[in-house]
mmCIF file of C-alpha atoms in Angstrom:
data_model
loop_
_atom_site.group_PDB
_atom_site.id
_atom_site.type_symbol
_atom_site.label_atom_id
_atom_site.label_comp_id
_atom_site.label_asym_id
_atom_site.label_seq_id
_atom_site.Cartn_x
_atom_site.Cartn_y
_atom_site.Cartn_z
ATOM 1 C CA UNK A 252 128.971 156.156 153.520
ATOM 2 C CA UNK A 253 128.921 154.018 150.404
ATOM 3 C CA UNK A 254 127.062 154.626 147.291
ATOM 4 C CA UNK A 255 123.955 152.384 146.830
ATOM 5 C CA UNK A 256 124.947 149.106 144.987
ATOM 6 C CA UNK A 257 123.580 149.242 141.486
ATOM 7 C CA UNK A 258 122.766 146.450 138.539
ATOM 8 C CA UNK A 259 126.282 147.120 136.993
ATOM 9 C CA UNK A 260 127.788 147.281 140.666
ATOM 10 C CA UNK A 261 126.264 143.336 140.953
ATOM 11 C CA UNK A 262 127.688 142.062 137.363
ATOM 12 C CA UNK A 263 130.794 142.903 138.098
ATOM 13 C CA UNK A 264 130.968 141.089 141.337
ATOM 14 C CA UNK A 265 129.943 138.438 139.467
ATOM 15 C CA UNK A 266 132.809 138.918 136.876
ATOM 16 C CA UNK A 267 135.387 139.501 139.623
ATOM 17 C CA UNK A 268 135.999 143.022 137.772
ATOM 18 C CA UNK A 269 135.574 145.210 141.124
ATOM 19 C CA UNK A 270 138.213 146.735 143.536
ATOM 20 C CA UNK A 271 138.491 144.877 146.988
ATOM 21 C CA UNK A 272 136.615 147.714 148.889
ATOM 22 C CA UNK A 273 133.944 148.153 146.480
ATOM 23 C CA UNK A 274 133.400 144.239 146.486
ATOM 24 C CA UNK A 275 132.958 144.321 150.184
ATOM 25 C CA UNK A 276 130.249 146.495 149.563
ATOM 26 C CA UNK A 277 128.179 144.719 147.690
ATOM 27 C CA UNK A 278 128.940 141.375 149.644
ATOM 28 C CA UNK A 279 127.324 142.991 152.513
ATOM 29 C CA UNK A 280 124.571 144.112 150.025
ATOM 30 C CA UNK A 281 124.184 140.252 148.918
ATOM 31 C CA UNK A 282 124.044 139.262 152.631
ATOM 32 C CA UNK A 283 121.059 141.044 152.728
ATOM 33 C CA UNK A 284 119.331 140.242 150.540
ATOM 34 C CA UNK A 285 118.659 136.683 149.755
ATOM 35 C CA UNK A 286 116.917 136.588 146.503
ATOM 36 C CA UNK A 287 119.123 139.032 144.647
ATOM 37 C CA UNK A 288 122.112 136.974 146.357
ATOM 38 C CA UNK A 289 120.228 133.810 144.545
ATOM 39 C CA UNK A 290 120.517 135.200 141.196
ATOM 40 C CA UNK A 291 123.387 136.238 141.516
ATOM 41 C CA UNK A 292 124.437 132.729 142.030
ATOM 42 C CA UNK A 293 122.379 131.570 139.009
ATOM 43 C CA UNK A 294 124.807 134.403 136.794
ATOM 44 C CA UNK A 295 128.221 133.182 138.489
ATOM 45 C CA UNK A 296 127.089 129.470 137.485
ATOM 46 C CA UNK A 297 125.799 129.867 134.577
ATOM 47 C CA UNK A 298 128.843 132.042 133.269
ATOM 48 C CA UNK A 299 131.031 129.319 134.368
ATOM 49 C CA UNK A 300 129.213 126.433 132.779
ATOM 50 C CA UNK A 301 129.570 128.366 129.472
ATOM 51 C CA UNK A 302 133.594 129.403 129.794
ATOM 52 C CA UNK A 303 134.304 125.992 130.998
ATOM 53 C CA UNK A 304 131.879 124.372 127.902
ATOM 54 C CA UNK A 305 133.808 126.662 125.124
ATOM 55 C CA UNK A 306 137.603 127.362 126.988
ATOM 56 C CA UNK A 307 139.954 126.842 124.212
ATOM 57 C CA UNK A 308 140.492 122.950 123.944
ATOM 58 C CA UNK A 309 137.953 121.995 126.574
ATOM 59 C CA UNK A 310 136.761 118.675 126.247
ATOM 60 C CA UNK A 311 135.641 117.317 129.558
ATOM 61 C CA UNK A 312 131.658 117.036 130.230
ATOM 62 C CA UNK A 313 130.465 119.575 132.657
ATOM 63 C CA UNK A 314 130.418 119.638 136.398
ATOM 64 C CA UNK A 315 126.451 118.615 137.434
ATOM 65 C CA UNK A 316 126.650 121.201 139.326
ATOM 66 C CA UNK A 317 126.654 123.833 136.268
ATOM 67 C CA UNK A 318 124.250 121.537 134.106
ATOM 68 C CA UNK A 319 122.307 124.200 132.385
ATOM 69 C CA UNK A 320 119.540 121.675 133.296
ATOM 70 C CA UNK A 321 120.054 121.637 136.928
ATOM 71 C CA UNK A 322 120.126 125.401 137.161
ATOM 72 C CA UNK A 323 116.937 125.243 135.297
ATOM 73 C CA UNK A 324 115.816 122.283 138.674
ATOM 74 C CA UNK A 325 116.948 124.868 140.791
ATOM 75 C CA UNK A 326 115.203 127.866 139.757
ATOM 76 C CA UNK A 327 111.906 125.958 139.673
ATOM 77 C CA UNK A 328 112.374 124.562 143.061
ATOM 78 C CA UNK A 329 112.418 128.041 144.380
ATOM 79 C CA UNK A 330 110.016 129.344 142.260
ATOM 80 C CA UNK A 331 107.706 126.584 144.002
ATOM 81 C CA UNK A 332 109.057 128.265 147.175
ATOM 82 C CA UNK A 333 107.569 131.321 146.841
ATOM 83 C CA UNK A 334 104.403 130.026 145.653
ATOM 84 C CA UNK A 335 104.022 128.305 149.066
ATOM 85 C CA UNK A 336 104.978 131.580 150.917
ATOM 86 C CA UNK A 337 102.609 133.342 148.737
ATOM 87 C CA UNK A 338 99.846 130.674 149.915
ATOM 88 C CA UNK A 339 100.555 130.733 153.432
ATOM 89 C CA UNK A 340 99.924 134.663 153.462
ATOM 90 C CA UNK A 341 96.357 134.053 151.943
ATOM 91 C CA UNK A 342 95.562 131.738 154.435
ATOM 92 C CA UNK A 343 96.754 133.998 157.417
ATOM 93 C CA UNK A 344 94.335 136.796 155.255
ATOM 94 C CA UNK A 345 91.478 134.077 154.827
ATOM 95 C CA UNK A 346 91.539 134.000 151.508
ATOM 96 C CA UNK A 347 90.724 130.194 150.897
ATOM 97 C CA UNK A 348 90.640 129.054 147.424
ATOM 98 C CA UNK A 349 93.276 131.345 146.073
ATOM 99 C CA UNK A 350 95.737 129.646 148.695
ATOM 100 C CA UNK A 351 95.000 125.743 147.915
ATOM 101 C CA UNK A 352 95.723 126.647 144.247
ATOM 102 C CA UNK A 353 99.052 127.842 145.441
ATOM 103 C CA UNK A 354 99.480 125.498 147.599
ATOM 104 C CA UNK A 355 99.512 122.757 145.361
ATOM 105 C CA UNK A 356 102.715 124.726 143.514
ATOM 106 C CA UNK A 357 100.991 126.812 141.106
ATOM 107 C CA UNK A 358 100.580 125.909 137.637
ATOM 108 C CA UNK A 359 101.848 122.587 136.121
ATOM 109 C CA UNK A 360 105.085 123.528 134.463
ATOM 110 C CA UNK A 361 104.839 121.889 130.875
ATOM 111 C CA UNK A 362 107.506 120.310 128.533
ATOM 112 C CA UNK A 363 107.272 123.678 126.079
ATOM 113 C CA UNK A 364 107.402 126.699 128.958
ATOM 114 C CA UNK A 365 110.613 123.946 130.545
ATOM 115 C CA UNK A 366 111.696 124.875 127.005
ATOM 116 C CA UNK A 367 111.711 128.340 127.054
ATOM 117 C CA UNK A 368 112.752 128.823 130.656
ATOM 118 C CA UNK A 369 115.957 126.996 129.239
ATOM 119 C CA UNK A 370 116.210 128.889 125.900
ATOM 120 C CA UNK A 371 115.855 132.490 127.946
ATOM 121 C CA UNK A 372 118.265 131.285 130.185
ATOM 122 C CA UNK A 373 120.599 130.291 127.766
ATOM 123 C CA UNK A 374 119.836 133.515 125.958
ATOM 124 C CA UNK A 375 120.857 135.815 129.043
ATOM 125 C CA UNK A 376 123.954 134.286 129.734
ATOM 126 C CA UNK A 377 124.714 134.133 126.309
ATOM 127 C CA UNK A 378 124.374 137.995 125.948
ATOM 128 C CA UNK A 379 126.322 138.618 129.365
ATOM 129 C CA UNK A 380 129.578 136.678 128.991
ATOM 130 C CA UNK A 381 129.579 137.048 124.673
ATOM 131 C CA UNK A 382 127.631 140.026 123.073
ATOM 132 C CA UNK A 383 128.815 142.853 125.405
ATOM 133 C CA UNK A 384 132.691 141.877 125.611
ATOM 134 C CA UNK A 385 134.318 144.629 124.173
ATOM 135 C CA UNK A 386 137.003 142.825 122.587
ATOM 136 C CA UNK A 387 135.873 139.306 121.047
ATOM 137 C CA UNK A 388 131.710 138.791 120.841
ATOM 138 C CA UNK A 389 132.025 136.660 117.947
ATOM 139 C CA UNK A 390 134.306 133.937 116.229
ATOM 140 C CA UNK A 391 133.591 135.348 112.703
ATOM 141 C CA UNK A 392 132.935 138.410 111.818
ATOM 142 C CA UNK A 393 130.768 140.598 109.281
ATOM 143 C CA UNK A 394 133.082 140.802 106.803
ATOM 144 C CA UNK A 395 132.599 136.982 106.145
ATOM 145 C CA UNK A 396 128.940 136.710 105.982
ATOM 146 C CA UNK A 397 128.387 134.391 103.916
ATOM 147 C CA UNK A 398 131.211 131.837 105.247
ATOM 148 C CA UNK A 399 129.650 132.221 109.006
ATOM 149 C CA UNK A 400 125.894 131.289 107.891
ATOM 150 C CA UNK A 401 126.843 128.232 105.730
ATOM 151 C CA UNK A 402 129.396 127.063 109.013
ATOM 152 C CA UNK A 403 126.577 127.622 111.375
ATOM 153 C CA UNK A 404 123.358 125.878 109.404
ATOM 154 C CA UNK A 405 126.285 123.091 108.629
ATOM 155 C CA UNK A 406 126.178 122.257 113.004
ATOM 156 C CA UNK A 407 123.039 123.062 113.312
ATOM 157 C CA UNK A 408 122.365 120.495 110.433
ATOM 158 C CA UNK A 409 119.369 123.099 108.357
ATOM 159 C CA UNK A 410 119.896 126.023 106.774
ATOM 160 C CA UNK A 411 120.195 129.018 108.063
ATOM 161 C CA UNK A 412 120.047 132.955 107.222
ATOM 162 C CA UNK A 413 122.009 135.297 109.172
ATOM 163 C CA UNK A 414 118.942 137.747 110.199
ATOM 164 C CA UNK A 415 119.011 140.920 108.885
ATOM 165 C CA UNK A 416 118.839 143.993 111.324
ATOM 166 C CA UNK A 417 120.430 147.085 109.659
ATOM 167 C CA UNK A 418 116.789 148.947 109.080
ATOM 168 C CA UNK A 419 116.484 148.792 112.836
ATOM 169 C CA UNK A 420 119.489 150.382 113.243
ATOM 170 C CA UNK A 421 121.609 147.199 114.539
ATOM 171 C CA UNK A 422 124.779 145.770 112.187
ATOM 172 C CA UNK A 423 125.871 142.620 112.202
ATOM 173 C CA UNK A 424 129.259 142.163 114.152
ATOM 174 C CA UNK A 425 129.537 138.415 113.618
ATOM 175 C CA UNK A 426 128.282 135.062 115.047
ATOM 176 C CA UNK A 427 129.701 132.227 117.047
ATOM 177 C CA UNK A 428 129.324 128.754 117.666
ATOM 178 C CA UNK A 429 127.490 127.608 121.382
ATOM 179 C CA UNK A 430 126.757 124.178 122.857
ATOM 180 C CA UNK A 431 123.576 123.218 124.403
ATOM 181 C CA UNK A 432 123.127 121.746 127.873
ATOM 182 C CA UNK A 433 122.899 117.993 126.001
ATOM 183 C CA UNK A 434 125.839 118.892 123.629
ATOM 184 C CA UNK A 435 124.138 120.058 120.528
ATOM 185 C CA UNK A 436 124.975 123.436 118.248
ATOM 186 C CA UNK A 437 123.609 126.238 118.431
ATOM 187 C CA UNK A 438 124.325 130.259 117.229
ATOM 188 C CA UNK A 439 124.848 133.380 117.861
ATOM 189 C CA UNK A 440 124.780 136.762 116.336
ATOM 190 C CA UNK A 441 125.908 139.779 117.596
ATOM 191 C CA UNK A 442 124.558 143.291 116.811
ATOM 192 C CA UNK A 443 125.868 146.506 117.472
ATOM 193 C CA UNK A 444 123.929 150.101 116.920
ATOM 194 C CA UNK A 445 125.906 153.568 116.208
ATOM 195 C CA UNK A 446 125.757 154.284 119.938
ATOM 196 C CA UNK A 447 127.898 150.994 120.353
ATOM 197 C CA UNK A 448 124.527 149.544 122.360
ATOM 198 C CA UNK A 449 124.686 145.207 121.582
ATOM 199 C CA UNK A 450 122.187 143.067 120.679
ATOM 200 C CA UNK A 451 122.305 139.512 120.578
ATOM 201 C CA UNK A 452 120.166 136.514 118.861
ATOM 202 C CA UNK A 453 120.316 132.884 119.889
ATOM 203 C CA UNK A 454 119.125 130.262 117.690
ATOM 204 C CA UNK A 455 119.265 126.909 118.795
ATOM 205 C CA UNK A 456 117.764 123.168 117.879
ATOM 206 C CA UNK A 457 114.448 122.357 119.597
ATOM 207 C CA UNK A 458 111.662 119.072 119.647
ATOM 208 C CA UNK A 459 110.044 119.675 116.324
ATOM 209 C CA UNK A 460 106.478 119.221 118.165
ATOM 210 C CA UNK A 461 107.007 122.207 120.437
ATOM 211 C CA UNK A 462 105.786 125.911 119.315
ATOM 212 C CA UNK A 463 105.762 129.044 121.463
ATOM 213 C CA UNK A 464 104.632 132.447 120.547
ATOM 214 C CA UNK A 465 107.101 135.036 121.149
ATOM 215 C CA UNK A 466 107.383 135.824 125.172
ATOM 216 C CA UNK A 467 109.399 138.303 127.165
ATOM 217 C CA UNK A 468 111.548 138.327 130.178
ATOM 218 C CA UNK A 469 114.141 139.999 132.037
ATOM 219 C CA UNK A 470 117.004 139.714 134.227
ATOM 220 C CA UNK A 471 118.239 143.174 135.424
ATOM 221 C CA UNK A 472 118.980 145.761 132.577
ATOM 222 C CA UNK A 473 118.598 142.779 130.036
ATOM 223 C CA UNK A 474 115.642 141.900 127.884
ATOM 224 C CA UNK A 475 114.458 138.456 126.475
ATOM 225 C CA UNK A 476 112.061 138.009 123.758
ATOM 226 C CA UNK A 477 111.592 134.277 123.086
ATOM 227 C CA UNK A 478 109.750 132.324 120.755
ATOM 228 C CA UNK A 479 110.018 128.256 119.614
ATOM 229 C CA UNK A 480 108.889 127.053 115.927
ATOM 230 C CA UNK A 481 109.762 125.182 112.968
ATOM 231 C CA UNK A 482 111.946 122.831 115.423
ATOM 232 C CA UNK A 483 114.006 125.954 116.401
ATOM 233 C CA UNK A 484 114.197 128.167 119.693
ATOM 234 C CA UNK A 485 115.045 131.955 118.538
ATOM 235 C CA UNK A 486 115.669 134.161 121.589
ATOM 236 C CA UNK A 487 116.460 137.935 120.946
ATOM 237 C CA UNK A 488 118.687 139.863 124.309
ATOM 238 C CA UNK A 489 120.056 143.403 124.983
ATOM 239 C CA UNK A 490 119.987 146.801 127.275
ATOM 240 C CA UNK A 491 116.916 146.891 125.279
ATOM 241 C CA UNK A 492 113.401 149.221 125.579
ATOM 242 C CA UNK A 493 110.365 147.083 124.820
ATOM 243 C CA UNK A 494 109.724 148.528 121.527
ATOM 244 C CA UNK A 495 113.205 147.863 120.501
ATOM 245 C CA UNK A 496 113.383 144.511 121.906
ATOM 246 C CA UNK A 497 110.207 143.937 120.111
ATOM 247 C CA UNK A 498 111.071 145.492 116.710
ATOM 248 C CA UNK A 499 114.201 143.723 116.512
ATOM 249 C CA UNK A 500 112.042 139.960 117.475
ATOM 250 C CA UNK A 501 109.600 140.636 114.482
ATOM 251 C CA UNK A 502 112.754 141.521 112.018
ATOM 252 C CA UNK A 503 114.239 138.155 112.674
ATOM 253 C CA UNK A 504 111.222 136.616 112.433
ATOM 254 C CA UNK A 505 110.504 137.829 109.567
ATOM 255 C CA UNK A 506 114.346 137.464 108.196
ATOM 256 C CA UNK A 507 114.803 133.424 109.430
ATOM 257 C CA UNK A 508 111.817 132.450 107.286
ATOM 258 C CA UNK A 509 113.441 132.348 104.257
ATOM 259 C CA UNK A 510 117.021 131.444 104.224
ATOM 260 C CA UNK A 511 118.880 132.408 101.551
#
C-alpha cells in the first residue's frame, strides 16, 4: 500500500523531481481529485510562464496560454463555479435569498482585489520556482547590497530600499530581476533564517490610484501577505506561521518607506 500523497509529494510532480512509481501515485491521487488536480495545473503553468519569461536569452512573448492574466481568467471562472454549486445547494435546502446572491456570481470582483489576486499569484510562484532553489534564488547577492538596490529602483524607474529583515531573524541572500504579465520590472528579495527556512518579497509597479491594506492567502505550505500603495504592490511568501508571515509584512513596511 502506498503512503498518503502529501503537499511536498504534489510539488514535485509538478517539478518532474519524483521517481516513476512514486509519480504514478500521485497521478492516481490527481485523478481523484479534481480541484487539487486544478491547482496543480495553475503551479505547472504558472512555473512555466516564468522559466520561459526569464530562460537565459528568451525573447519571444509568451504563449496565451501561460498569460499570467489568463490564469488569473481562469481561476475566476471557476471560482464563479463554485459559487453556483454553492447556490444550487441552498436552494435544494430552501434557503432563498442566500442562493440568488450566489447565484448572480457572488461579489463583483473589482479592478484593486483583480490586482491583488495577480500580485499573490505572482508572489507564490515567485517563491516556488526562485526563493527555495537551493542553488541560485537570486542574480545578486548580499555581498553587493548596495549595487542590487540602485539596479533594481533603476527598472523599476523609483527608488528603492532593499528591506531590512535581520531583527526578525531573516538575512538577506540577494534579489533578482522579474517581468510582469504586461512586460514591466519588478523585484525580488530573498531571505534566509539560521534554520535555512526562505522568505521571499515581491515588489512590483502598480496603477498609482489603487491601495490595499495588507491581506493574506495561501496555497499549500506557502503564505501570502499582500498589500498595494504608493503605486507599488509588496507581497511577502514563505513556509511561514502567521505571526511570522505577519512580523516580517510590517518590517518591510516599515523598511520601504524610506529608501535610502
Amino acid at each position: 500500500m502506498s503512503r498518503p500523497v502529501t503537499e511536498d509529494d504534489l510539488q514535485a510532480y509538478v517539478d518532474d523531481a519524483l521517481d516513476p512509481a512514486r509519480r504514478e501515485d500521485v497521478a492516481r491521487y490527481l485523478a481523484g481529485h479534481a480541484e487539487v488536480a486544478a491547482r496543480m495545473r495553475d503551479y505547472a503553468a504558472q512555473r512555466q510562464a516564468l522559466r520561459t519569461a526569464f530562460a537565459p536569452g528568451g525573447t519571444a512573448p509568451l504563449p496565451p496560454r501561460l498569460n499570467l492574466l489568463r490564469l488569473l481568467e481562469a481561476r475566476m471562472t471557476r471560482r464563479r463555479t463554485l459559487w453556483r454549486t454553492a447556490a444550487a445547494i441552498l436552494l435544494s435546502l430552501g434557503v432563498g435569498g442566500a442562493a440568488g446572491w450566489l447565484a448572480r456570481g457572488g461579489p463583483p470582483v473589482s479592478r484593486t482585489d483583480r490586482a491583488m489576486i495577480l500580485l499573490t499569484e505572482q508572489a507564490l510562484a515567485s517563491h516556488a520556482v526562485y526563493a527555495v532553489d537551493p542553488r541560485r534564488p537570486v542574480e545578486l547577492d548580499a555581498d553587493a547590497r548596495d549595487d542590487l538596490a540602485q539596479w533594481l529602483s533603476n527598472r523599476l524607474k523609483r527608488p528603492l530600499a532593499v528591506p531590512d529583515l535581520m531583527a526578525a531573524g531573516y538575512a538577506l541572500l540577494g534579489g533578482r530581476l522579474l517581468a510582469t504579465e504586461r512586460g514591466g520590472a519588478a523585484a525580488l528579495f530573498v531571505y534566509a533564517d539560521r534554520q535555512g527556512q526562505r522568505a521571499s518579497v515581491l515588489l512590483r509597479p502598480m496603477a498609482p490610484e489603487l491601495r490595499a491594506p495588507p491581506r493574506e492567502d495561501r496555497s499549500g505550505r506557502v503564505s501570502v501577505c499582500a498589500w498595494i500603495e504608493s503605486g507599488l504592490g509588496y507581497a511577502v511568501a514563505g513556509a511561514l506561521p502567521d505571526e511570522t508571515l505577519d512580523e516580517l509584512a510590517d518590517r518591510v513596511r516599515a523598511s520601504l518607506r524610506a529608501p535610502d
